[in-house]
């Protein structure tokens, strides 16, 4: 991870509207490439934040969708929080609709494939998670402030086994 001053610079940069316009087109493509080239061991963005590659089922297409995402691991729960911030853009990211429609998914975390079940957080549980997420990555507050929609938060919980793993197609 970057040092404190470097981390603050990255957080400030990632809070800008220019970053929100460019990042969704550049960061996932770079992460996919580095993830593939490293044999699933790392992604470029994990130099700043923990990350996963989510393999979900498309809400409309029913096809496998692979999406590199930042996450907040919850070691004590054996779960991961995902934030549908979409870098503070107006629309919800497509992967959130996929998880709402098809909550059983897979993640690749630290080079390991893990079957998970996604649950969108609501009410007090969401508010508690949001406070933790803001401590973890303060730019989420900037993203929320610039948009009218409420950012979706999901908890991914490990599920037993699972042989119906979606394919390795990219979105």
mmCIF file with all atom_site columns, C-alpha atoms in Angstrom:
data_model
loop_
_atom_site.group_PDB
_atom_site.id
_atom_site.type_symbol
_atom_site.label_atom_id
_atom_site.label_alt_id
_atom_site.label_comp_id
_atom_site.label_asym_id
_atom_site.label_entity_id
_atom_site.label_seq_id
_atom_site.pdbx_PDB_ins_code
_atom_site.Cartn_x
_atom_site.Cartn_y
_atom_site.Cartn_z
_atom_site.occupancy
_atom_site.B_iso_or_equiv
_atom_site.pdbx_formal_charge
_atom_site.auth_seq_id
_atom_site.auth_comp_id
_atom_site.auth_asym_id
_atom_site.auth_atom_id
_atom_site.pdbx_PDB_model_num
ATOM 1   C CA . UNK A 1 1   ? 0.000   0.000   0.000   1.00 0.00 ? 1   UNK A CA 1
ATOM 2   C CA . UNK A 1 2   ? 1.080   3.582   -0.599  1.00 0.00 ? 2   UNK A CA 1
ATOM 3   C CA . UNK A 1 3   ? 2.491   5.747   2.202   1.00 0.00 ? 3   UNK A CA 1
ATOM 4   C CA . UNK A 1 4   ? 0.180   8.174   4.017   1.00 0.00 ? 4   UNK A CA 1
ATOM 5   C CA . UNK A 1 5   ? 0.944   11.191  1.813   1.00 0.00 ? 5   UNK A CA 1
ATOM 6   C CA . UNK A 1 6   ? 0.724   9.058   -1.349  1.00 0.00 ? 6   UNK A CA 1
ATOM 7   C CA . UNK A 1 7   ? -2.532  7.521   -0.164  1.00 0.00 ? 7   UNK A CA 1
ATOM 8   C CA . UNK A 1 8   ? -4.047  10.953  0.555   1.00 0.00 ? 8   UNK A CA 1
ATOM 9   C CA . UNK A 1 9   ? -3.044  12.116  -2.930  1.00 0.00 ? 9   UNK A CA 1
ATOM 10  C CA . UNK A 1 10  ? -4.673  9.062   -4.502  1.00 0.00 ? 10  UNK A CA 1
ATOM 11  C CA . UNK A 1 11  ? -7.827  9.574   -2.415  1.00 0.00 ? 11  UNK A CA 1
ATOM 12  C CA . UNK A 1 12  ? -8.009  13.240  -3.438  1.00 0.00 ? 12  UNK A CA 1
ATOM 13  C CA . UNK A 1 13  ? -7.435  12.381  -7.105  1.00 0.00 ? 13  UNK A CA 1
ATOM 14  C CA . UNK A 1 14  ? -10.003 9.567   -7.057  1.00 0.00 ? 14  UNK A CA 1
ATOM 15  C CA . UNK A 1 15  ? -12.591 12.008  -5.716  1.00 0.00 ? 15  UNK A CA 1
ATOM 16  C CA . UNK A 1 16  ? -12.478 14.249  -8.796  1.00 0.00 ? 16  UNK A CA 1
ATOM 17  C CA . UNK A 1 17  ? -15.088 14.273  -11.550 1.00 0.00 ? 17  UNK A CA 1
ATOM 18  C CA . UNK A 1 18  ? -12.343 13.817  -14.169 1.00 0.00 ? 18  UNK A CA 1
ATOM 19  C CA . UNK A 1 19  ? -11.275 10.594  -12.464 1.00 0.00 ? 19  UNK A CA 1
ATOM 20  C CA . UNK A 1 20  ? -14.919 9.443   -12.410 1.00 0.00 ? 20  UNK A CA 1
ATOM 21  C CA . UNK A 1 21  ? -15.117 9.955   -16.190 1.00 0.00 ? 21  UNK A CA 1
ATOM 22  C CA . UNK A 1 22  ? -11.872 8.165   -17.034 1.00 0.00 ? 22  UNK A CA 1
ATOM 23  C CA . UNK A 1 23  ? -11.372 5.485   -14.362 1.00 0.00 ? 23  UNK A CA 1
ATOM 24  C CA . UNK A 1 24  ? -14.299 3.187   -15.239 1.00 0.00 ? 24  UNK A CA 1
ATOM 25  C CA . UNK A 1 25  ? -12.831 2.725   -18.722 1.00 0.00 ? 25  UNK A CA 1
ATOM 26  C CA . UNK A 1 26  ? -9.189  2.352   -17.738 1.00 0.00 ? 26  UNK A CA 1
ATOM 27  C CA . UNK A 1 27  ? -8.875  0.724   -14.302 1.00 0.00 ? 27  UNK A CA 1
ATOM 28  C CA . UNK A 1 28  ? -10.999 -2.408  -14.920 1.00 0.00 ? 28  UNK A CA 1
ATOM 29  C CA . UNK A 1 29  ? -9.202  -3.103  -18.220 1.00 0.00 ? 29  UNK A CA 1
ATOM 30  C CA . UNK A 1 30  ? -5.787  -2.765  -16.570 1.00 0.00 ? 30  UNK A CA 1
ATOM 31  C CA . UNK A 1 31  ? -6.893  -4.903  -13.623 1.00 0.00 ? 31  UNK A CA 1
ATOM 32  C CA . UNK A 1 32  ? -8.188  -7.646  -15.921 1.00 0.00 ? 32  UNK A CA 1
ATOM 33  C CA . UNK A 1 33  ? -4.919  -7.677  -17.863 1.00 0.00 ? 33  UNK A CA 1
ATOM 34  C CA . UNK A 1 34  ? -2.665  -7.749  -14.785 1.00 0.00 ? 34  UNK A CA 1
ATOM 35  C CA . UNK A 1 35  ? -4.889  -10.377 -13.131 1.00 0.00 ? 35  UNK A CA 1
ATOM 36  C CA . UNK A 1 36  ? -4.659  -12.587 -16.212 1.00 0.00 ? 36  UNK A CA 1
ATOM 37  C CA . UNK A 1 37  ? -0.893  -12.067 -16.648 1.00 0.00 ? 37  UNK A CA 1
ATOM 38  C CA . UNK A 1 38  ? -0.192  -12.788 -12.962 1.00 0.00 ? 38  UNK A CA 1
ATOM 39  C CA . UNK A 1 39  ? -2.156  -16.023 -13.037 1.00 0.00 ? 39  UNK A CA 1
ATOM 40  C CA . UNK A 1 40  ? -4.829  -14.532 -10.771 1.00 0.00 ? 40  UNK A CA 1
ATOM 41  C CA . UNK A 1 41  ? -2.390  -13.468 -8.058  1.00 0.00 ? 41  UNK A CA 1
ATOM 42  C CA . UNK A 1 42  ? -2.738  -9.688  -8.246  1.00 0.00 ? 42  UNK A CA 1
ATOM 43  C CA . UNK A 1 43  ? -4.294  -6.631  -9.882  1.00 0.00 ? 43  UNK A CA 1
ATOM 44  C CA . UNK A 1 44  ? -2.856  -3.174  -10.395 1.00 0.00 ? 44  UNK A CA 1
ATOM 45  C CA . UNK A 1 45  ? -5.462  -1.519  -8.148  1.00 0.00 ? 45  UNK A CA 1
ATOM 46  C CA . UNK A 1 46  ? -4.626  -3.808  -5.207  1.00 0.00 ? 46  UNK A CA 1
ATOM 47  C CA . UNK A 1 47  ? -1.548  -1.667  -4.648  1.00 0.00 ? 47  UNK A CA 1
ATOM 48  C CA . UNK A 1 48  ? -3.989  0.783   -2.996  1.00 0.00 ? 48  UNK A CA 1
ATOM 49  C CA . UNK A 1 49  ? -7.034  -1.220  -1.933  1.00 0.00 ? 49  UNK A CA 1
ATOM 50  C CA . UNK A 1 50  ? -7.815  -4.895  -1.518  1.00 0.00 ? 50  UNK A CA 1
ATOM 51  C CA . UNK A 1 51  ? -9.579  -6.263  -4.547  1.00 0.00 ? 51  UNK A CA 1
ATOM 52  C CA . UNK A 1 52  ? -11.441 -9.197  -6.002  1.00 0.00 ? 52  UNK A CA 1
ATOM 53  C CA . UNK A 1 53  ? -12.534 -10.320 -9.415  1.00 0.00 ? 53  UNK A CA 1
ATOM 54  C CA . UNK A 1 54  ? -16.266 -10.975 -9.183  1.00 0.00 ? 54  UNK A CA 1
ATOM 55  C CA . UNK A 1 55  ? -17.740 -13.575 -11.514 1.00 0.00 ? 55  UNK A CA 1
ATOM 56  C CA . UNK A 1 56  ? -21.490 -13.120 -11.540 1.00 0.00 ? 56  UNK A CA 1
ATOM 57  C CA . UNK A 1 57  ? -24.342 -13.986 -13.875 1.00 0.00 ? 57  UNK A CA 1
ATOM 58  C CA . UNK A 1 58  ? -25.641 -11.176 -16.082 1.00 0.00 ? 58  UNK A CA 1
ATOM 59  C CA . UNK A 1 59  ? -29.045 -9.935  -14.914 1.00 0.00 ? 59  UNK A CA 1
ATOM 60  C CA . UNK A 1 60  ? -30.439 -9.758  -18.454 1.00 0.00 ? 60  UNK A CA 1
ATOM 61  C CA . UNK A 1 61  ? -28.110 -11.931 -20.503 1.00 0.00 ? 61  UNK A CA 1
ATOM 62  C CA . UNK A 1 62  ? -27.644 -14.824 -18.091 1.00 0.00 ? 62  UNK A CA 1
ATOM 63  C CA . UNK A 1 63  ? -24.013 -14.892 -19.268 1.00 0.00 ? 63  UNK A CA 1
ATOM 64  C CA . UNK A 1 64  ? -20.964 -14.934 -16.958 1.00 0.00 ? 64  UNK A CA 1
ATOM 65  C CA . UNK A 1 65  ? -19.599 -11.469 -16.169 1.00 0.00 ? 65  UNK A CA 1
ATOM 66  C CA . UNK A 1 66  ? -16.158 -10.851 -14.673 1.00 0.00 ? 66  UNK A CA 1
ATOM 67  C CA . UNK A 1 67  ? -15.617 -7.556  -12.914 1.00 0.00 ? 67  UNK A CA 1
ATOM 68  C CA . UNK A 1 68  ? -12.509 -6.440  -10.998 1.00 0.00 ? 68  UNK A CA 1
ATOM 69  C CA . UNK A 1 69  ? -13.619 -4.534  -7.889  1.00 0.00 ? 69  UNK A CA 1
ATOM 70  C CA . UNK A 1 70  ? -12.191 -2.952  -4.778  1.00 0.00 ? 70  UNK A CA 1
ATOM 71  C CA . UNK A 1 71  ? -13.463 -4.596  -1.635  1.00 0.00 ? 71  UNK A CA 1
ATOM 72  C CA . UNK A 1 72  ? -13.267 -4.297  2.114   1.00 0.00 ? 72  UNK A CA 1
ATOM 73  C CA . UNK A 1 73  ? -12.435 -7.712  3.545   1.00 0.00 ? 73  UNK A CA 1
ATOM 74  C CA . UNK A 1 74  ? -14.178 -8.551  6.806   1.00 0.00 ? 74  UNK A CA 1
ATOM 75  C CA . UNK A 1 75  ? -11.776 -11.162 8.152   1.00 0.00 ? 75  UNK A CA 1
ATOM 76  C CA . UNK A 1 76  ? -13.768 -11.828 11.340  1.00 0.00 ? 76  UNK A CA 1
ATOM 77  C CA . UNK A 1 77  ? -16.906 -12.590 9.302   1.00 0.00 ? 77  UNK A CA 1
ATOM 78  C CA . UNK A 1 78  ? -15.158 -14.389 6.434   1.00 0.00 ? 78  UNK A CA 1
ATOM 79  C CA . UNK A 1 79  ? -16.921 -11.929 4.114   1.00 0.00 ? 79  UNK A CA 1
ATOM 80  C CA . UNK A 1 80  ? -16.242 -8.974  1.835   1.00 0.00 ? 80  UNK A CA 1
ATOM 81  C CA . UNK A 1 81  ? -18.043 -5.649  1.409   1.00 0.00 ? 81  UNK A CA 1
ATOM 82  C CA . UNK A 1 82  ? -18.551 -4.287  -2.103  1.00 0.00 ? 82  UNK A CA 1
ATOM 83  C CA . UNK A 1 83  ? -19.597 -0.711  -2.807  1.00 0.00 ? 83  UNK A CA 1
ATOM 84  C CA . UNK A 1 84  ? -21.561 0.122   -5.960  1.00 0.00 ? 84  UNK A CA 1
ATOM 85  C CA . UNK A 1 85  ? -20.151 3.644   -6.111  1.00 0.00 ? 85  UNK A CA 1
ATOM 86  C CA . UNK A 1 86  ? -19.329 3.533   -9.817  1.00 0.00 ? 86  UNK A CA 1
ATOM 87  C CA . UNK A 1 87  ? -16.724 6.206   -9.033  1.00 0.00 ? 87  UNK A CA 1
ATOM 88  C CA . UNK A 1 88  ? -19.525 8.653   -8.171  1.00 0.00 ? 88  UNK A CA 1
ATOM 89  C CA . UNK A 1 89  ? -21.237 8.357   -11.525 1.00 0.00 ? 89  UNK A CA 1
ATOM 90  C CA . UNK A 1 90  ? -25.000 8.805   -11.866 1.00 0.00 ? 90  UNK A CA 1
ATOM 91  C CA . UNK A 1 91  ? -25.947 5.217   -12.689 1.00 0.00 ? 91  UNK A CA 1
ATOM 92  C CA . UNK A 1 92  ? -25.579 2.061   -10.629 1.00 0.00 ? 92  UNK A CA 1
ATOM 93  C CA . UNK A 1 93  ? -22.823 -0.221  -11.927 1.00 0.00 ? 93  UNK A CA 1
ATOM 94  C CA . UNK A 1 94  ? -24.122 -3.236  -13.881 1.00 0.00 ? 94  UNK A CA 1
ATOM 95  C CA . UNK A 1 95  ? -22.580 -5.738  -11.482 1.00 0.00 ? 95  UNK A CA 1
ATOM 96  C CA . UNK A 1 96  ? -24.999 -4.580  -8.746  1.00 0.00 ? 96  UNK A CA 1
ATOM 97  C CA . UNK A 1 97  ? -28.016 -5.527  -10.880 1.00 0.00 ? 97  UNK A CA 1
ATOM 98  C CA . UNK A 1 98  ? -26.362 -8.867  -11.589 1.00 0.00 ? 98  UNK A CA 1
ATOM 99  C CA . UNK A 1 99  ? -25.982 -9.621  -7.858  1.00 0.00 ? 99  UNK A CA 1
ATOM 100 C CA . UNK A 1 100 ? -29.525 -8.491  -7.076  1.00 0.00 ? 100 UNK A CA 1
ATOM 101 C CA . UNK A 1 101 ? -30.899 -10.883 -9.689  1.00 0.00 ? 101 UNK A CA 1
ATOM 102 C CA . UNK A 1 102 ? -28.392 -13.722 -9.201  1.00 0.00 ? 102 UNK A CA 1
ATOM 103 C CA . UNK A 1 103 ? -26.844 -13.518 -5.705  1.00 0.00 ? 103 UNK A CA 1
ATOM 104 C CA . UNK A 1 104 ? -24.768 -16.693 -6.016  1.00 0.00 ? 104 UNK A CA 1
ATOM 105 C CA . UNK A 1 105 ? -21.395 -15.787 -7.482  1.00 0.00 ? 105 UNK A CA 1
ATOM 106 C CA . UNK A 1 106 ? -17.682 -16.464 -7.285  1.00 0.00 ? 106 UNK A CA 1
ATOM 107 C CA . UNK A 1 107 ? -14.789 -14.249 -6.373  1.00 0.00 ? 107 UNK A CA 1
ATOM 108 C CA . UNK A 1 108 ? -11.112 -14.598 -7.000  1.00 0.00 ? 108 UNK A CA 1
ATOM 109 C CA . UNK A 1 109 ? -9.389  -13.235 -3.904  1.00 0.00 ? 109 UNK A CA 1
ATOM 110 C CA . UNK A 1 110 ? -5.614  -13.418 -3.507  1.00 0.00 ? 110 UNK A CA 1
ATOM 111 C CA . UNK A 1 111 ? -5.459  -15.998 -6.285  1.00 0.00 ? 111 UNK A CA 1
ATOM 112 C CA . UNK A 1 112 ? -8.144  -18.295 -4.834  1.00 0.00 ? 112 UNK A CA 1
ATOM 113 C CA . UNK A 1 113 ? -11.603 -18.952 -6.296  1.00 0.00 ? 113 UNK A CA 1
ATOM 114 C CA . UNK A 1 114 ? -14.251 -18.703 -3.573  1.00 0.00 ? 114 UNK A CA 1
ATOM 115 C CA . UNK A 1 115 ? -18.003 -19.359 -3.927  1.00 0.00 ? 115 UNK A CA 1
ATOM 116 C CA . UNK A 1 116 ? -20.047 -16.544 -2.356  1.00 0.00 ? 116 UNK A CA 1
ATOM 117 C CA . UNK A 1 117 ? -23.608 -15.390 -1.873  1.00 0.00 ? 117 UNK A CA 1
ATOM 118 C CA . UNK A 1 118 ? -24.292 -11.660 -2.136  1.00 0.00 ? 118 UNK A CA 1
ATOM 119 C CA . UNK A 1 119 ? -26.710 -9.804  0.076   1.00 0.00 ? 119 UNK A CA 1
ATOM 120 C CA . UNK A 1 120 ? -27.570 -6.139  -0.438  1.00 0.00 ? 120 UNK A CA 1
ATOM 121 C CA . UNK A 1 121 ? -27.409 -4.345  2.896   1.00 0.00 ? 121 UNK A CA 1
ATOM 122 C CA . UNK A 1 122 ? -30.303 -2.218  4.130   1.00 0.00 ? 122 UNK A CA 1
ATOM 123 C CA . UNK A 1 123 ? -31.303 -0.308  7.269   1.00 0.00 ? 123 UNK A CA 1
ATOM 124 C CA . UNK A 1 124 ? -29.069 -0.326  10.341  1.00 0.00 ? 124 UNK A CA 1
ATOM 125 C CA . UNK A 1 125 ? -26.820 -3.006  8.867   1.00 0.00 ? 125 UNK A CA 1
ATOM 126 C CA . UNK A 1 126 ? -26.136 -0.799  5.841   1.00 0.00 ? 126 UNK A CA 1
ATOM 127 C CA . UNK A 1 127 ? -25.507 2.285   7.986   1.00 0.00 ? 127 UNK A CA 1
ATOM 128 C CA . UNK A 1 128 ? -23.000 0.406   10.159  1.00 0.00 ? 128 UNK A CA 1
ATOM 129 C CA . UNK A 1 129 ? -21.211 -0.940  7.074   1.00 0.00 ? 129 UNK A CA 1
ATOM 130 C CA . UNK A 1 130 ? -21.226 2.544   5.469   1.00 0.00 ? 130 UNK A CA 1
ATOM 131 C CA . UNK A 1 131 ? -19.474 4.039   8.516   1.00 0.00 ? 131 UNK A CA 1
ATOM 132 C CA . UNK A 1 132 ? -16.811 1.321   8.330   1.00 0.00 ? 132 UNK A CA 1
ATOM 133 C CA . UNK A 1 133 ? -16.418 1.833   4.590   1.00 0.00 ? 133 UNK A CA 1
ATOM 134 C CA . UNK A 1 134 ? -15.907 5.589   5.025   1.00 0.00 ? 134 UNK A CA 1
ATOM 135 C CA . UNK A 1 135 ? -13.117 4.923   7.520   1.00 0.00 ? 135 UNK A CA 1
ATOM 136 C CA . UNK A 1 136 ? -11.648 2.439   5.058   1.00 0.00 ? 136 UNK A CA 1
ATOM 137 C CA . UNK A 1 137 ? -11.909 4.665   1.935   1.00 0.00 ? 137 UNK A CA 1
ATOM 138 C CA . UNK A 1 138 ? -13.078 8.274   2.620   1.00 0.00 ? 138 UNK A CA 1
ATOM 139 C CA . UNK A 1 139 ? -13.684 9.145   -1.083  1.00 0.00 ? 139 UNK A CA 1
ATOM 140 C CA . UNK A 1 140 ? -16.916 7.095   -0.917  1.00 0.00 ? 140 UNK A CA 1
ATOM 141 C CA . UNK A 1 141 ? -18.471 10.101  0.881   1.00 0.00 ? 141 UNK A CA 1
ATOM 142 C CA . UNK A 1 142 ? -17.536 12.372  -2.041  1.00 0.00 ? 142 UNK A CA 1
ATOM 143 C CA . UNK A 1 143 ? -18.997 9.885   -4.517  1.00 0.00 ? 143 UNK A CA 1
ATOM 144 C CA . UNK A 1 144 ? -22.289 9.763   -2.585  1.00 0.00 ? 144 UNK A CA 1
ATOM 145 C CA . UNK A 1 145 ? -22.465 13.557  -2.234  1.00 0.00 ? 145 UNK A CA 1
ATOM 146 C CA . UNK A 1 146 ? -22.266 14.146  -5.980  1.00 0.00 ? 146 UNK A CA 1
ATOM 147 C CA . UNK A 1 147 ? -25.097 11.778  -6.975  1.00 0.00 ? 147 UNK A CA 1
ATOM 148 C CA . UNK A 1 148 ? -28.785 11.465  -6.162  1.00 0.00 ? 148 UNK A CA 1
ATOM 149 C CA . UNK A 1 149 ? -28.979 7.668   -6.109  1.00 0.00 ? 149 UNK A CA 1
ATOM 150 C CA . UNK A 1 150 ? -28.177 5.777   -2.924  1.00 0.00 ? 150 UNK A CA 1
ATOM 151 C CA . UNK A 1 151 ? -24.999 3.774   -3.356  1.00 0.00 ? 151 UNK A CA 1
ATOM 152 C CA . UNK A 1 152 ? -25.641 0.044   -3.077  1.00 0.00 ? 152 UNK A CA 1
ATOM 153 C CA . UNK A 1 153 ? -23.584 -1.977  -0.591  1.00 0.00 ? 153 UNK A CA 1
ATOM 154 C CA . UNK A 1 154 ? -23.285 -5.753  -0.740  1.00 0.00 ? 154 UNK A CA 1
ATOM 155 C CA . UNK A 1 155 ? -21.863 -8.241  1.702   1.00 0.00 ? 155 UNK A CA 1
ATOM 156 C CA . UNK A 1 156 ? -20.421 -11.314 0.035   1.00 0.00 ? 156 UNK A CA 1
ATOM 157 C CA . UNK A 1 157 ? -20.474 -14.311 2.341   1.00 0.00 ? 157 UNK A CA 1
ATOM 158 C CA . UNK A 1 158 ? -18.619 -17.518 1.648   1.00 0.00 ? 158 UNK A CA 1
ATOM 159 C CA . UNK A 1 159 ? -20.941 -20.363 0.717   1.00 0.00 ? 159 UNK A CA 1
ATOM 160 C CA . UNK A 1 160 ? -20.262 -24.071 0.874   1.00 0.00 ? 160 UNK A CA 1
ATOM 161 C CA . UNK A 1 161 ? -18.953 -25.780 -2.237  1.00 0.00 ? 161 UNK A CA 1
ATOM 162 C CA . UNK A 1 162 ? -20.635 -24.739 -5.385  1.00 0.00 ? 162 UNK A CA 1
ATOM 163 C CA . UNK A 1 163 ? -19.974 -26.447 -8.669  1.00 0.00 ? 163 UNK A CA 1
ATOM 164 C CA . UNK A 1 164 ? -21.995 -24.097 -10.861 1.00 0.00 ? 164 UNK A CA 1
ATOM 165 C CA . UNK A 1 165 ? -19.180 -21.640 -11.380 1.00 0.00 ? 165 UNK A CA 1
ATOM 166 C CA . UNK A 1 166 ? -19.868 -19.145 -14.157 1.00 0.00 ? 166 UNK A CA 1
ATOM 167 C CA . UNK A 1 167 ? -17.308 -19.236 -16.994 1.00 0.00 ? 167 UNK A CA 1
ATOM 168 C CA . UNK A 1 168 ? -14.324 -16.984 -17.333 1.00 0.00 ? 168 UNK A CA 1
ATOM 169 C CA . UNK A 1 169 ? -15.835 -14.638 -19.910 1.00 0.00 ? 169 UNK A CA 1
ATOM 170 C CA . UNK A 1 170 ? -15.101 -10.939 -19.595 1.00 0.00 ? 170 UNK A CA 1
ATOM 171 C CA . UNK A 1 171 ? -17.776 -8.302  -19.665 1.00 0.00 ? 171 UNK A CA 1
#
